[in-house]
XYZ file of C-alpha atoms in Angstrom:
158
model
C 118.601 116.358 181.439
C 117.065 119.120 178.743
C 117.808 122.305 177.177
C 115.206 124.760 177.364
C 115.456 128.476 175.496
C 112.822 131.184 175.076
C 112.867 134.434 172.659
C 110.349 137.293 172.425
C 111.035 140.043 169.439
C 109.390 143.219 169.322
C 109.528 142.475 165.325
C 110.252 139.509 163.292
C 109.921 135.768 163.764
C 111.652 133.841 166.389
C 111.969 130.785 164.626
C 115.456 130.933 163.159
C 116.688 132.361 166.643
C 115.116 129.467 168.275
C 116.702 126.792 165.866
C 120.184 127.938 166.513
C 119.526 128.295 170.204
C 118.539 124.616 170.063
C 121.617 123.975 167.781
C 123.775 125.292 170.683
C 121.829 123.253 173.411
C 122.091 120.096 171.742
C 124.469 118.668 174.180
C 121.664 119.204 176.564
C 119.252 116.421 174.915
C 119.447 114.437 171.702
C 116.228 112.140 171.792
C 114.175 114.985 170.585
C 113.669 118.217 169.843
C 110.788 120.748 169.470
C 109.695 124.288 169.115
C 106.451 126.360 169.411
C 105.846 130.027 168.146
C 102.843 132.541 168.178
C 101.699 135.703 166.825
C 99.253 136.001 169.766
C 96.758 134.690 167.332
C 97.346 131.242 166.721
C 100.429 128.575 167.874
C 102.511 126.782 165.664
C 103.906 123.493 166.877
C 106.758 121.104 165.404
C 108.224 118.349 167.606
C 109.869 115.065 166.713
C 112.647 112.534 167.643
C 116.045 112.957 166.463
C 118.677 115.834 166.314
C 117.545 119.787 165.688
C 119.035 119.314 162.443
C 116.985 116.357 161.726
C 113.781 117.738 163.151
C 113.867 120.967 161.785
C 115.580 120.226 158.182
C 112.687 120.797 156.092
C 112.191 124.831 155.272
C 108.546 124.343 154.966
C 108.430 123.247 158.460
C 110.531 126.525 159.532
C 108.375 128.697 157.524
C 105.160 127.700 159.293
C 106.750 128.200 162.801
C 106.380 132.157 162.329
C 105.429 134.866 165.252
C 107.623 136.993 167.494
C 107.553 134.526 170.256
C 108.494 130.913 170.854
C 110.274 128.226 173.113
C 112.060 125.411 172.428
C 113.324 122.151 173.980
C 115.864 119.305 173.399
C 115.421 116.332 175.381
C 117.190 113.565 176.859
C 114.819 111.404 178.917
C 115.060 110.470 182.410
C 111.244 110.049 183.029
C 108.726 108.534 180.543
C 109.728 107.163 177.568
C 111.824 107.837 174.330
C 108.250 107.899 172.234
C 107.938 111.213 169.607
C 104.739 111.442 171.668
C 107.098 112.946 174.449
C 108.809 115.064 172.576
C 108.335 118.758 174.542
C 106.453 121.605 174.251
C 103.651 120.181 175.924
C 100.042 121.743 175.522
C 96.737 121.861 177.012
C 93.907 123.742 175.796
C 92.144 124.366 178.756
C 91.836 126.688 180.707
C 93.669 129.334 178.093
C 95.766 127.142 175.589
C 99.159 126.722 177.824
C 102.456 125.305 176.619
C 105.040 124.195 178.713
C 108.535 122.905 178.736
C 110.156 121.410 181.866
C 113.865 120.047 182.595
C 113.576 118.286 185.812
C 111.968 115.364 187.487
C 109.005 115.087 189.791
C 109.415 112.890 192.619
C 105.770 112.665 193.224
C 104.763 112.017 189.646
C 102.386 109.003 190.323
C 100.499 110.824 193.294
C 100.139 113.785 191.326
C 99.023 111.720 188.159
C 96.519 109.895 190.598
C 94.976 113.056 191.926
C 94.625 114.491 188.050
C 92.468 110.953 187.354
C 90.341 111.332 190.682
C 87.359 113.620 191.815
C 89.890 115.905 193.252
C 90.948 116.922 190.420
C 89.028 120.318 188.769
C 88.221 118.127 185.587
C 88.972 114.848 185.033
C 92.453 115.157 182.770
C 93.028 112.580 180.198
C 97.013 112.083 179.780
C 98.480 111.373 176.605
C 101.711 110.097 177.960
C 104.175 108.764 180.664
C 105.637 112.232 181.193
C 106.077 113.664 184.513
C 106.011 117.259 182.501
C 102.655 116.349 181.062
C 101.747 115.923 184.587
C 102.858 118.980 185.983
C 101.451 121.000 183.055
C 97.945 119.667 183.823
C 98.383 120.341 187.631
C 99.284 124.265 186.494
C 96.157 123.939 184.566
C 93.778 121.955 186.858
C 94.988 125.239 189.736
C 94.534 127.920 187.300
C 90.815 126.468 187.109
C 90.470 126.751 190.648
C 91.705 129.987 191.105
C 89.422 131.248 188.594
C 86.525 129.722 190.084
C 87.199 131.129 193.253
C 87.391 134.310 191.947
C 84.287 134.311 189.700
C 82.804 132.979 193.124
C 84.133 135.740 195.116
C 83.019 138.268 192.869
C 79.200 137.080 192.261
C 79.235 137.966 195.868
C 80.604 141.246 196.170
């Protein structure tokens, strides 16, 4: 069980609204909290183990989370471990720079993990955690690579 929030604003930063939203969702997870914001030029992320009020207690941390778009997450671990490394959101740089927040459990995590580490994967992906959410993010990124490759091959023939 986890809590997820996303906010888009026409103007101004979303960090305070994300923080307040995560406080309201705290009952959905007390293990860790994290958020990422963007101004479309750069992502700004912070996550750690602990309650929302403790993770984001520093004004300096909150001041760095600028931008009109953001997502936030509170975690109650049902898969993986309680490591701060498994706090969400998760990020993968390739192909586009993608953040993912996920609530749920994958039933075929080990099969997907094996596929990512095999020659069936578009790229050999290196996972940092035992989290099924990180596996899901990398499966998604792998499929984006495949779709782009199909588009490039089709476009070059046309």
